Amino acid sequence: MLEVRSLRAGYGRAQVLHDLHFSIAAGEFCALIGANGAGKSTTLKGLAGLLRPIGGTVQFDGEPIERLPAARILRAGLALVPEGRRVFGPLSVRDNLQMGAFTRLFPRKDPGTARQFEFVLETFPRLRERLDQPAGTLSGGEQQMLAIARALMSSPRLLMLDEPSMGLAPLVVQQVFEVLANLARNGLTLLVSEQNATAALAFADHGHVLEAGRIVQSGTARSLRDDPKVREAYLGI
Amino acid sequence: MGQLPNLLLAGLSTGSVYALVALGFNVIFKSTGAINFAQGEWVMMGGMVAAAGHAAQWPLGLAVLLAVVTVMVTGILSERVILRQLARPGPLVVTLVMIAIAICTKSLVMLVLGKNPASLPGFSGSTPIDWGGLRIHPQTLWIIGITCLVMVGAHAFFERSILGRAMRAVAAQPEAAALCGIDPRMAMALAFALAAATGALAGAIITPLTLTSFDYGTVLGFKGFSAAMLGGMGSLPGALVGGILLGSLESLAGGLISSHFKDAVAFLALLLTLFLRPAGVLGKGEVERV
Ligand SMILES: Nc1ncnc2c1ncn2[C@@H]1O[C@H](COP(=O)(O)OP(=O)(O)O)[C@@H](O)[C@H]1O
Ligand SMILES: [Mg+2]
């Protein structure tokens, strides 16, 4: 579904990603493991169109998307939940969700959004109770749920999440990953970046390890969990 | 006696105009983090273009519409032609660019429409209405009515419409908004269009009471800026409260102390706000932008 070839990206003159190669098959729950500063966010921003890659290609369902603006990539079916949640604090939960469907509400309203709204609230029942509350008043876990729900409002086929566990209590991390696993079981393709690999590798079925802007290891989640180097560096065992 | 109600009414009408100018400052501050120094010039231009339209025998309503559209186009062009060329302009850069645009706007108006003061007739004439001792210039009612409509409209736009909420989303979290497919440049262009249009309207509705000329924008811009600061920069109700408060204070100071004192009031109010309550009367001390 996603083919990343020789992706190079960076900020100004500082190149961060060096010839990144990896692919994700449809229906896969894929983890991108890496330490702080390894380039996880840069990778996901490059895929989502927030950052124009320096070189390389990204194919989504066979179509090149590396030169498209963020809105077009979103319309193509690829959504990103940004690092640190980034909910629209002063806007209500309902408005946050509608903004997630912005490309389907403006300029023309797509009737499918109402159905997606219901689906998202069934996935996150807590949000239904808080629909008219400003998003800034939610707890960290609820904000993460809202950020995921907002991204789902565009009905993506590939959902990317940048460190969804960041700053959350272990129990809440567990809940977040259970929701993700559920979405994966229903056919959604997922790419989750994580520094703390324990949760990610427990739920994902594939993984790529990123070090200093290069993929140094790829395989099934099980093989990575059992790998001594990964165990030492990312699982703290 | 009887002086106080008249002074307050006069304050309410100039205050309404200040509120409209402050609204323009707030909309652009929210979307760029910058202080739009061209806001006052847009107000002046609105009055000048409306007056020119009227002088060319256009019906009043059309002359006002012409003013709003002309200034709105000027605002959009300023954003398109200059700001959009800059890669990710920060608040300071936008502020500086807007100072330059303000100077150009003023010169342009002077070159095209001349240096003479211009006037407009009152929208419903200028025979004062006597209302139990209150002498009301009919234009006062137009000003207050139009301001109310604009404020209610702006509130509805930012709370209800999809575009208005998208603009607030961009102001709160620009990157997350981009990930929702909201084009930040569209939000910025919209902010400039709205600020220019309300500015022009403010200029057109006050001209029947005050006259206008090409060098009138700086003072009005300063008053609107003071009103915006007084109410809380970036806050929509703050613009209304700050404008009315400033207009009333000015009118009272002018009537009860001395008319020389009038213009100093805005400066004093601005200084006191900065010293005592930098977030403004309605500000909660939180700034949505970082
Ligand atoms: N906006 C930026 N400007 C310049 N350098 C950046 C920026 N964001 C990240 N970097 C650098 O890029 C590298 C990778 O960062 P990032 O992709 O955020 O890593 P991760 O998400 O894995 O923690 C780091 O060395 C970081 O310092
Ligand atoms: Mg990161």
Coordinates of C-alpha atoms and ligand atoms in Angstrom, one line a residue:
Chain A
M1 CA 0.0 0.0 0.0
L2 CA 2.8 2.4 0.9
E3 CA 6.3 2.2 -0.8
V4 CA 9.0 4.5 0.5
R5 CA 12.1 4.5 -1.7
S6 CA 15.4 6.4 -1.0
L7 CA 13.5 9.0 1.0
R8 CA 15.7 11.9 2.0
A9 CA 14.5 14.8 4.1
G10 CA 15.7 17.4 6.5
Y11 CA 15.4 21.0 7.7
G12 CA 17.3 23.6 5.8
R13 CA 20.8 22.3 5.2
A14 CA 20.6 19.6 7.9
Q15 CA 19.7 16.4 6.3
V16 CA 17.9 14.1 8.8
L17 CA 16.7 11.1 6.7
H18 CA 19.2 9.3 4.6
D19 CA 17.8 7.0 1.9
L20 CA 14.9 5.6 3.8
H21 CA 13.5 2.3 2.3
F22 CA 10.5 0.5 3.6
S23 CA 7.0 -0.6 2.6
I24 CA 3.7 -1.3 4.3
A25 CA 1.2 -3.8 3.0
A26 CA -2.6 -3.2 3.1
G27 CA -4.0 -4.2 6.5
E28 CA -0.6 -4.2 8.2
F29 CA -0.2 -2.8 11.7
C30 CA 3.4 -1.4 11.5
A31 CA 5.6 0.1 14.1
L32 CA 8.4 2.6 13.5
I33 CA 10.8 2.2 16.4
G34 CA 13.5 4.7 17.2
A35 CA 15.2 6.7 20.0
N36 CA 14.6 10.4 20.5
G37 CA 16.0 12.3 17.6
A38 CA 16.2 9.3 15.3
G39 CA 13.9 10.9 12.7
K40 CA 10.5 9.3 13.4
S41 CA 8.6 12.6 13.3
T42 CA 10.6 13.8 10.2
T43 CA 9.6 10.6 8.4
L44 CA 5.9 10.9 9.2
K45 CA 5.8 14.6 8.4
G46 CA 7.5 13.9 5.1
L47 CA 4.9 11.2 4.3
A48 CA 2.0 13.5 5.3
G49 CA 3.2 16.4 3.2
L50 CA 4.1 18.8 6.1
L51 CA 7.7 18.6 4.9
R52 CA 8.8 18.5 1.3
P53 CA 11.3 15.6 0.9
I54 CA 14.7 16.4 -0.6
G55 CA 14.7 13.3 -2.7
G56 CA 13.3 9.8 -3.1
T57 CA 9.8 8.6 -3.9
V58 CA 6.7 7.7 -1.9
Q59 CA 4.0 5.7 -3.6
F60 CA 0.6 5.3 -2.0
D61 CA -1.4 2.7 -3.9
G62 CA 1.0 3.0 -6.8
E63 CA 0.6 6.8 -7.0
P64 CA 3.5 9.1 -6.3
I65 CA 2.6 11.5 -3.4
E66 CA 5.9 12.9 -2.3
R67 CA 5.3 16.2 -4.1
L68 CA 1.6 16.7 -3.1
P69 CA 0.5 19.2 -0.5
A70 CA -0.9 17.9 2.8
A71 CA -4.6 18.4 1.8
R72 CA -4.2 16.3 -1.3
I73 CA -2.4 13.5 0.6
L74 CA -5.2 13.5 3.1
R75 CA -7.8 13.2 0.3
A76 CA -5.8 10.3 -1.1
G77 CA -6.4 8.5 2.2
L78 CA -3.4 9.0 4.3
A79 CA -3.8 10.8 7.7
L80 CA -1.4 11.6 10.5
V81 CA -2.0 12.1 14.2
P82 CA 0.7 14.5 15.2
E83 CA 3.2 14.1 18.0
G84 CA 1.8 15.7 21.2
R85 CA -1.8 15.4 20.1
R86 CA -2.3 19.0 19.0
V87 CA -6.0 19.2 19.5
F88 CA -7.6 22.6 18.8
G89 CA -7.9 23.6 22.5
P90 CA -10.4 26.4 22.3
L91 CA -12.7 24.5 19.9
S92 CA -15.3 22.0 21.2
V93 CA -14.8 18.3 20.8
R94 CA -17.5 18.3 18.1
D95 CA -15.7 21.1 16.2
N96 CA -12.4 19.3 16.5
L97 CA -14.0 16.3 14.9
Q98 CA -15.6 18.4 12.1
M99 CA -12.3 20.0 11.4
G100 CA -10.9 16.5 10.9
A101 CA -13.4 16.1 8.1
F102 CA -12.7 19.6 6.7
T103 CA -11.8 18.3 3.2
R104 CA -15.2 16.5 3.1
L105 CA -17.2 19.5 4.4
F106 CA -15.6 22.3 2.3
P107 CA -16.3 23.4 -0.3
R108 CA -18.9 20.7 -0.8
K109 CA -20.5 18.6 2.0
D110 CA -20.1 14.9 1.7
P111 CA -23.1 13.1 3.3
G112 CA -20.7 10.3 4.3
T113 CA -19.3 12.5 7.1
A114 CA -22.3 12.0 9.3
R115 CA -21.8 8.2 9.2
Q116 CA -18.1 8.6 9.9
F117 CA -19.0 10.9 12.9
E118 CA -21.2 8.1 14.3
F119 CA -18.5 5.5 13.7
V120 CA -15.9 7.6 15.5
L121 CA -18.1 8.2 18.5
E122 CA -18.8 4.4 18.7
T123 CA -15.1 3.8 18.7
F124 CA -14.5 6.5 21.4
P125 CA -17.7 6.6 23.6
R126 CA -16.0 8.9 26.0
L127 CA -15.9 11.7 23.4
R128 CA -19.7 11.5 23.0
E129 CA -20.1 12.6 26.6
R130 CA -17.8 15.6 26.0
L131 CA -19.0 16.7 22.6
D132 CA -19.6 20.3 23.6
Q133 CA -16.7 20.7 25.9
P134 CA -13.6 22.7 24.8
A135 CA -10.9 20.2 23.8
G136 CA -8.4 21.9 26.0
T137 CA -10.3 20.8 29.1
L138 CA -9.9 17.1 28.3
S139 CA -7.4 14.9 30.1
G140 CA -4.2 13.8 28.2
G141 CA -5.6 10.4 27.4
E142 CA -8.9 11.9 26.2
Q143 CA -7.0 14.4 24.0
Q144 CA -5.1 11.5 22.4
M145 CA -8.4 9.7 21.7
L146 CA -9.7 13.0 20.2
A147 CA -6.6 13.4 18.1
I148 CA -7.0 9.9 16.7
A149 CA -10.8 10.4 16.2
R150 CA -10.1 13.7 14.4
A151 CA -7.8 11.9 12.0
L152 CA -10.3 9.1 11.5
M153 CA -12.9 11.7 10.4
S154 CA -11.3 11.9 7.0
S155 CA -11.9 8.2 6.6
P156 CA -8.2 7.4 5.9
R157 CA -7.0 4.1 4.6
L158 CA -3.6 4.4 6.2
L159 CA -3.5 6.0 9.6
M160 CA -0.1 7.2 10.9
L161 CA 0.4 8.1 14.6
D162 CA 3.5 9.9 16.0
E163 CA 4.3 8.6 19.5
P164 CA 0.7 8.2 20.7
S165 CA 2.0 7.0 24.1
M166 CA 3.9 10.2 24.8
G167 CA 3.1 11.6 28.3
L168 CA 0.3 9.1 29.0
A169 CA 0.0 6.7 32.0
P170 CA 0.7 3.0 31.2
L171 CA -2.9 2.1 31.6
V172 CA -4.0 4.7 29.1
V173 CA -1.3 3.7 26.7
Q174 CA -2.7 0.2 26.9
Q175 CA -6.2 1.5 26.1
V176 CA -5.0 3.6 23.1
F177 CA -3.2 0.6 21.6
E178 CA -6.2 -1.6 22.2
V179 CA -8.3 0.8 20.1
L180 CA -5.6 0.8 17.4
A181 CA -5.5 -3.0 17.4
N182 CA -9.3 -3.0 17.0
L183 CA -9.1 -0.6 14.1
A184 CA -6.4 -2.8 12.5
R185 CA -8.6 -5.9 12.9
N186 CA -11.3 -4.0 11.0
G187 CA -9.0 -3.6 8.1
L188 CA -7.3 -0.2 8.7
T189 CA -3.6 0.0 7.8
L190 CA -1.5 1.6 10.6
L191 CA 1.9 3.1 11.0
V192 CA 2.8 4.0 14.6
S193 CA 6.1 5.6 15.6
E194 CA 7.2 4.8 19.1
Q195 CA 10.2 5.5 21.3
N196 CA 9.0 3.1 23.9
A197 CA 8.8 -0.1 21.9
T198 CA 7.2 -2.3 24.5
A199 CA 3.6 -1.4 23.8
A200 CA 4.1 -0.9 20.0
L201 CA 5.8 -4.3 19.4
A202 CA 3.2 -6.0 21.7
F203 CA 0.4 -4.9 19.4
A204 CA 2.0 -4.3 15.9
D205 CA 2.6 -7.1 13.5
H206 CA 5.6 -5.6 11.7
G207 CA 8.3 -3.2 12.8
H208 CA 11.1 -1.1 11.4
V209 CA 13.9 0.3 13.5
L210 CA 15.1 3.8 12.8
E211 CA 18.6 5.0 13.9
A212 CA 20.1 8.3 12.9
G213 CA 17.8 8.6 9.9
R214 CA 18.3 5.1 8.5
I215 CA 16.3 2.0 8.8
V216 CA 18.7 -0.5 10.5
Q217 CA 16.3 -3.4 11.0
S218 CA 13.0 -4.6 9.7
G219 CA 10.9 -7.7 10.4
T220 CA 7.8 -9.1 12.2
A221 CA 7.1 -7.7 15.6
R222 CA 7.8 -11.1 17.1
S223 CA 11.3 -11.3 15.5
L224 CA 12.1 -7.8 16.7
R225 CA 10.9 -8.6 20.3
D226 CA 13.2 -11.6 20.3
D227 CA 16.2 -9.7 18.8
P228 CA 18.9 -9.2 21.5
K229 CA 19.9 -5.8 20.1
V230 CA 16.4 -4.5 20.0
R231 CA 15.7 -5.9 23.5
E232 CA 18.6 -4.1 24.9
A233 CA 18.2 -0.8 23.1
Y234 CA 14.4 -0.3 23.0
L235 CA 12.8 -2.7 25.4
G236 CA 15.0 -2.1 28.4
I237 CA 15.6 -5.8 29.0
Chain B
M1 CA -27.8 68.4 33.3
G2 CA -28.7 66.4 30.2
Q3 CA -25.1 66.7 29.2
L4 CA -24.1 63.3 30.5
P5 CA -26.5 61.2 28.4
N6 CA -25.5 63.1 25.3
L7 CA -21.9 62.6 26.0
L8 CA -22.4 58.9 26.6
L9 CA -24.4 58.5 23.4
A10 CA -21.6 60.2 21.4
G11 CA -19.1 57.9 23.2
L12 CA -21.2 54.9 22.2
S13 CA -21.1 55.9 18.5
T14 CA -17.4 56.6 18.2
G15 CA -16.8 53.6 20.5
S16 CA -18.7 51.5 18.0
V17 CA -16.4 52.6 15.2
Y18 CA -13.4 51.9 17.5
A19 CA -14.9 48.4 18.1
L20 CA -15.0 47.7 14.4
V21 CA -11.4 48.8 13.9
A22 CA -10.4 46.7 16.9
L23 CA -12.2 43.7 15.4
G24 CA -9.9 44.1 12.3
F25 CA -6.8 44.2 14.5
N26 CA -8.0 41.1 16.4
V27 CA -8.8 39.0 13.3
I28 CA -5.3 39.5 11.9
F29 CA -3.6 39.2 15.3
K30 CA -5.3 35.8 15.7
S31 CA -4.3 34.5 12.3
T32 CA -0.7 35.9 12.1
G33 CA 0.3 37.0 15.6
A34 CA 1.1 40.4 14.1
I35 CA -0.2 43.9 14.7
N36 CA -1.6 45.2 11.5
F37 CA -0.5 48.7 11.2
A38 CA -2.4 49.1 7.9
Q39 CA -5.8 48.7 9.7
G40 CA -6.2 52.5 10.3
E41 CA -5.3 53.2 6.6
W42 CA -8.0 50.7 5.5
V43 CA -10.5 52.7 7.6
M44 CA -9.4 55.9 6.1
M45 CA -9.5 54.4 2.6
G46 CA -13.0 53.2 3.2
G47 CA -14.2 56.7 4.0
M48 CA -12.3 58.2 1.1
V49 CA -13.5 55.8 -1.5
A50 CA -17.1 56.1 -0.3
A51 CA -16.9 59.8 -0.4
A52 CA -15.4 59.7 -3.9
G53 CA -18.1 57.3 -5.0
H54 CA -20.7 59.7 -3.6
A55 CA -19.0 62.7 -5.3
A56 CA -19.3 60.8 -8.6
Q57 CA -23.1 60.7 -8.1
W58 CA -23.2 57.0 -7.0
P59 CA -26.1 56.2 -4.7
L60 CA -25.0 56.2 -1.1
G61 CA -25.5 52.4 -0.6
L62 CA -23.5 51.6 -3.7
A63 CA -20.7 54.1 -2.7
V64 CA -20.4 52.3 0.6
L65 CA -20.3 48.9 -1.1
L66 CA -17.7 50.2 -3.5
A67 CA -15.6 51.3 -0.6
V68 CA -15.9 47.9 1.2
V69 CA -15.1 46.0 -2.0
T70 CA -12.1 48.2 -3.0
V71 CA -10.5 48.1 0.4
M72 CA -11.1 44.3 0.7
V73 CA -9.4 43.8 -2.6
T74 CA -6.5 46.0 -1.4
G75 CA -6.3 43.8 1.8
I76 CA -6.3 40.6 -0.2
L77 CA -3.7 41.9 -2.6
S78 CA -1.4 43.0 0.2
E79 CA -1.6 39.4 1.5
R80 CA -1.2 37.8 -1.9
V81 CA 1.4 39.9 -3.5
I82 CA 3.6 40.6 -0.6
L83 CA 3.1 38.4 2.5
R84 CA 2.6 35.2 0.5
Q85 CA 6.0 35.5 -1.1
L86 CA 7.7 35.2 2.3
A87 CA 8.4 31.7 3.5
R88 CA 6.7 31.3 6.9
P89 CA 6.6 34.9 7.9
G90 CA 6.8 35.4 11.7
P91 CA 4.8 37.9 13.6
L92 CA 7.5 40.5 13.6
V93 CA 8.1 40.3 9.8
V94 CA 4.4 40.5 9.2
T95 CA 4.1 43.6 11.5
L96 CA 7.0 45.3 9.7
V97 CA 5.6 44.5 6.2
M98 CA 2.2 45.9 7.3
I99 CA 3.9 49.2 8.4
A100 CA 5.3 49.4 4.8
I101 CA 1.9 48.6 3.3
A102 CA 0.3 51.2 5.5
I103 CA 2.6 53.9 4.2
C104 CA 2.0 52.8 0.6
T105 CA -1.8 52.7 1.1
K106 CA -1.8 56.2 2.5
S107 CA 0.3 57.6 -0.4
L108 CA -1.8 55.8 -2.9
V109 CA -5.0 57.2 -1.6
M110 CA -3.4 60.7 -1.5
L111 CA -2.2 60.4 -5.1
V112 CA -5.5 59.0 -6.5
L113 CA -8.1 60.9 -4.4
G114 CA -6.2 64.0 -3.4
K115 CA -5.3 65.8 -0.2
N116 CA -8.6 67.6 0.4
P117 CA -10.9 66.4 3.2
A118 CA -13.9 64.5 1.9
S119 CA -17.3 64.1 3.3
L120 CA -20.4 62.0 3.0
P121 CA -24.0 63.0 3.8
G122 CA -25.7 61.1 6.7
F123 CA -27.4 57.9 5.5
S124 CA -30.7 59.3 6.8
G125 CA -29.9 63.0 6.5
S126 CA -28.5 65.0 9.4
T127 CA -31.5 66.5 11.1
P128 CA -31.1 65.6 14.8
I129 CA -33.8 63.6 16.4
D130 CA -35.0 65.0 19.7
W131 CA -35.6 62.1 22.1
G132 CA -36.6 63.4 25.5
G133 CA -33.7 65.8 25.8
L134 CA -31.3 63.5 23.9
R135 CA -30.3 65.0 20.6
I136 CA -29.4 62.2 18.4
H137 CA -27.8 62.6 15.0
P138 CA -29.5 59.9 12.8
Q139 CA -26.0 58.7 11.7
T140 CA -25.4 57.7 15.3
L141 CA -28.2 55.1 15.0
W142 CA -26.8 53.8 11.7
I143 CA -23.3 53.4 13.3
I144 CA -24.6 51.6 16.4
G145 CA -27.0 49.4 14.3
I146 CA -24.3 48.4 11.8
T147 CA -21.8 47.7 14.5
C148 CA -24.2 45.4 16.2
L149 CA -24.9 43.6 13.0
V150 CA -21.2 43.2 12.2
M151 CA -20.4 41.9 15.7
V152 CA -23.3 39.4 15.7
G153 CA -22.2 38.3 12.1
A154 CA -18.6 37.9 13.2
H155 CA -19.6 35.9 16.2
A156 CA -21.8 33.6 14.0
F157 CA -19.0 33.3 11.4
F158 CA -16.3 32.2 13.9
E159 CA -18.6 30.0 16.0
R160 CA -20.8 28.4 13.4
S161 CA -19.4 28.5 9.8
I162 CA -17.0 25.8 8.7
L163 CA -14.5 28.5 7.4
G164 CA -14.7 30.5 10.6
R165 CA -14.0 27.5 12.8
A166 CA -11.2 26.4 10.4
M167 CA -9.6 29.9 10.9
R168 CA -9.7 29.4 14.7
A169 CA -8.2 25.9 14.3
V170 CA -5.3 27.3 12.3
A171 CA -4.8 30.0 15.0
A172 CA -4.7 27.4 17.7
Q173 CA -2.6 24.7 16.0
P174 CA -1.3 25.6 12.6
E175 CA 0.4 22.3 11.9
A176 CA -2.5 20.1 13.0
A177 CA -4.8 22.3 10.9
A178 CA -2.7 21.6 7.9
L179 CA -3.0 17.9 8.7
C180 CA -6.8 18.3 8.5
G181 CA -6.3 19.7 5.0
I182 CA -6.9 23.4 6.0
D183 CA -4.7 25.6 3.9
P184 CA -3.0 28.1 6.2
R185 CA -2.7 30.6 3.3
M186 CA -6.4 30.4 2.7
A187 CA -7.0 31.2 6.4
M188 CA -4.6 34.1 6.2
A189 CA -6.2 35.5 3.0
L190 CA -9.6 35.3 4.7
A191 CA -8.4 37.1 7.7
F192 CA -7.1 40.0 5.6
A193 CA -10.3 40.2 3.6
L194 CA -12.4 40.3 6.8
A195 CA -10.2 42.9 8.5
A196 CA -10.1 45.1 5.4
A197 CA -13.8 44.9 4.9
T198 CA -14.8 45.8 8.5
G199 CA -12.2 48.5 8.5
A200 CA -13.7 50.0 5.3
L201 CA -17.2 49.8 6.7
A202 CA -16.1 51.6 9.9
G203 CA -14.5 54.4 7.8
A204 CA -17.6 54.7 5.6
I205 CA -20.1 55.0 8.4
I206 CA -18.2 57.5 10.5
T207 CA -17.3 59.9 7.7
P208 CA -20.8 61.6 7.8
L209 CA -20.0 62.7 11.4
T210 CA -16.3 63.5 11.1
L211 CA -15.2 64.1 7.5
T212 CA -12.1 62.2 6.4
S213 CA -8.8 62.8 4.6
F214 CA -5.8 60.8 3.5
D215 CA -3.9 61.4 6.8
Y216 CA -6.8 60.4 9.0
G217 CA -5.8 56.7 9.2
T218 CA -3.0 56.9 11.7
V219 CA -5.1 58.3 14.5
L220 CA -8.0 55.9 13.8
G221 CA -5.6 53.0 13.7
F222 CA -4.1 54.0 17.0
K223 CA -7.6 54.4 18.6
G224 CA -8.6 51.0 17.3
F225 CA -5.4 49.4 18.5
S226 CA -5.8 50.9 22.0
A227 CA -9.4 49.6 22.0
A228 CA -8.2 46.1 21.0
M229 CA -5.5 46.2 23.7
L230 CA -8.0 47.5 26.3
G231 CA -10.5 44.7 25.6
G232 CA -7.8 42.0 25.1
M233 CA -6.0 41.5 21.8
G234 CA -7.4 38.6 19.9
S235 CA -10.8 38.5 21.7
L236 CA -13.9 39.2 19.7
P237 CA -16.1 40.4 22.7
G238 CA -13.0 42.3 23.8
A239 CA -13.1 44.4 20.7
L240 CA -16.7 45.5 21.5
V241 CA -16.0 46.1 25.2
G242 CA -12.7 47.9 24.5
G243 CA -14.2 50.1 21.8
I244 CA -17.2 51.2 23.7
L245 CA -15.1 51.8 26.9
L246 CA -12.6 53.9 25.0
G247 CA -15.2 55.8 23.1
S248 CA -17.1 56.6 26.3
L249 CA -14.0 57.6 28.2
E250 CA -12.9 59.9 25.4
S251 CA -16.3 61.5 25.1
L252 CA -16.6 62.0 28.9
A253 CA -13.0 63.4 29.2
G254 CA -13.6 65.7 26.2
G255 CA -17.0 67.0 27.5
L256 CA -16.3 67.2 31.2
I257 CA -12.6 68.2 31.3
S258 CA -11.5 69.7 28.0
S259 CA -11.6 68.7 24.4
H260 CA -7.8 69.0 24.3
F261 CA -7.7 66.0 26.6
K262 CA -9.7 63.8 24.3
D263 CA -6.9 62.2 22.2
A264 CA -4.7 61.7 25.3
V265 CA -7.3 59.4 26.8
A266 CA -6.6 56.6 24.3
F267 CA -2.9 56.9 25.0
L268 CA -3.5 56.9 28.8
A269 CA -5.9 53.9 28.5
L270 CA -3.3 52.0 26.4
L271 CA -0.5 52.7 28.9
L272 CA -2.6 51.8 31.9
T273 CA -3.7 48.5 30.2
L274 CA -0.1 47.6 29.4
F275 CA 0.9 48.3 33.0
L276 CA -2.0 46.9 34.9
R277 CA -3.6 44.3 32.7
P278 CA -1.6 43.4 29.6
A279 CA -4.1 40.7 28.6
G280 CA -6.9 43.3 28.5
V281 CA -10.1 43.7 30.4
L282 CA -11.6 40.5 29.1
G283 CA -8.2 38.7 28.6
K284 CA -7.7 35.5 30.6
G285 CA -4.0 35.8 30.4
E286 CA -3.9 32.9 28.0
V287 CA -2.7 33.4 24.4
E288 CA -3.8 30.7 22.0
R289 CA -0.9 31.3 19.7
V290 CA 2.7 30.3 20.5
Ligands
LIG1 N1 12.1 21.9 12.9 C1 13.4 21.4 13.0 N2 14.4 22.1 12.5 C2 15.7 21.6 12.6 N3 16.0 20.4 13.0 C3 15.0 19.6 13.4 C4 13.7 20.0 13.4 N4 12.9 19.0 13.9 C5 13.7 18.0 14.2 N5 15.0 18.3 13.9 C6 16.2 17.5 14.0 O1 16.0 16.3 13.2 C7 16.4 15.2 13.9 C8 15.3 14.2 13.9 O2 14.2 14.7 14.7 P1 12.8 14.0 14.8 O3 12.4 13.6 13.4 O4 11.9 14.9 15.5 O5 13.1 12.7 15.7 P2 12.2 11.8 16.5 O6 10.8 12.1 16.2 O7 12.6 10.4 16.2 O8 12.4 12.1 18.0 C9 16.9 15.6 15.2 O9 18.3 15.6 15.2 C10 16.3 17.0 15.4 O10 17.2 17.8 16.2
MG2 MG 9.3 12.9 17.3

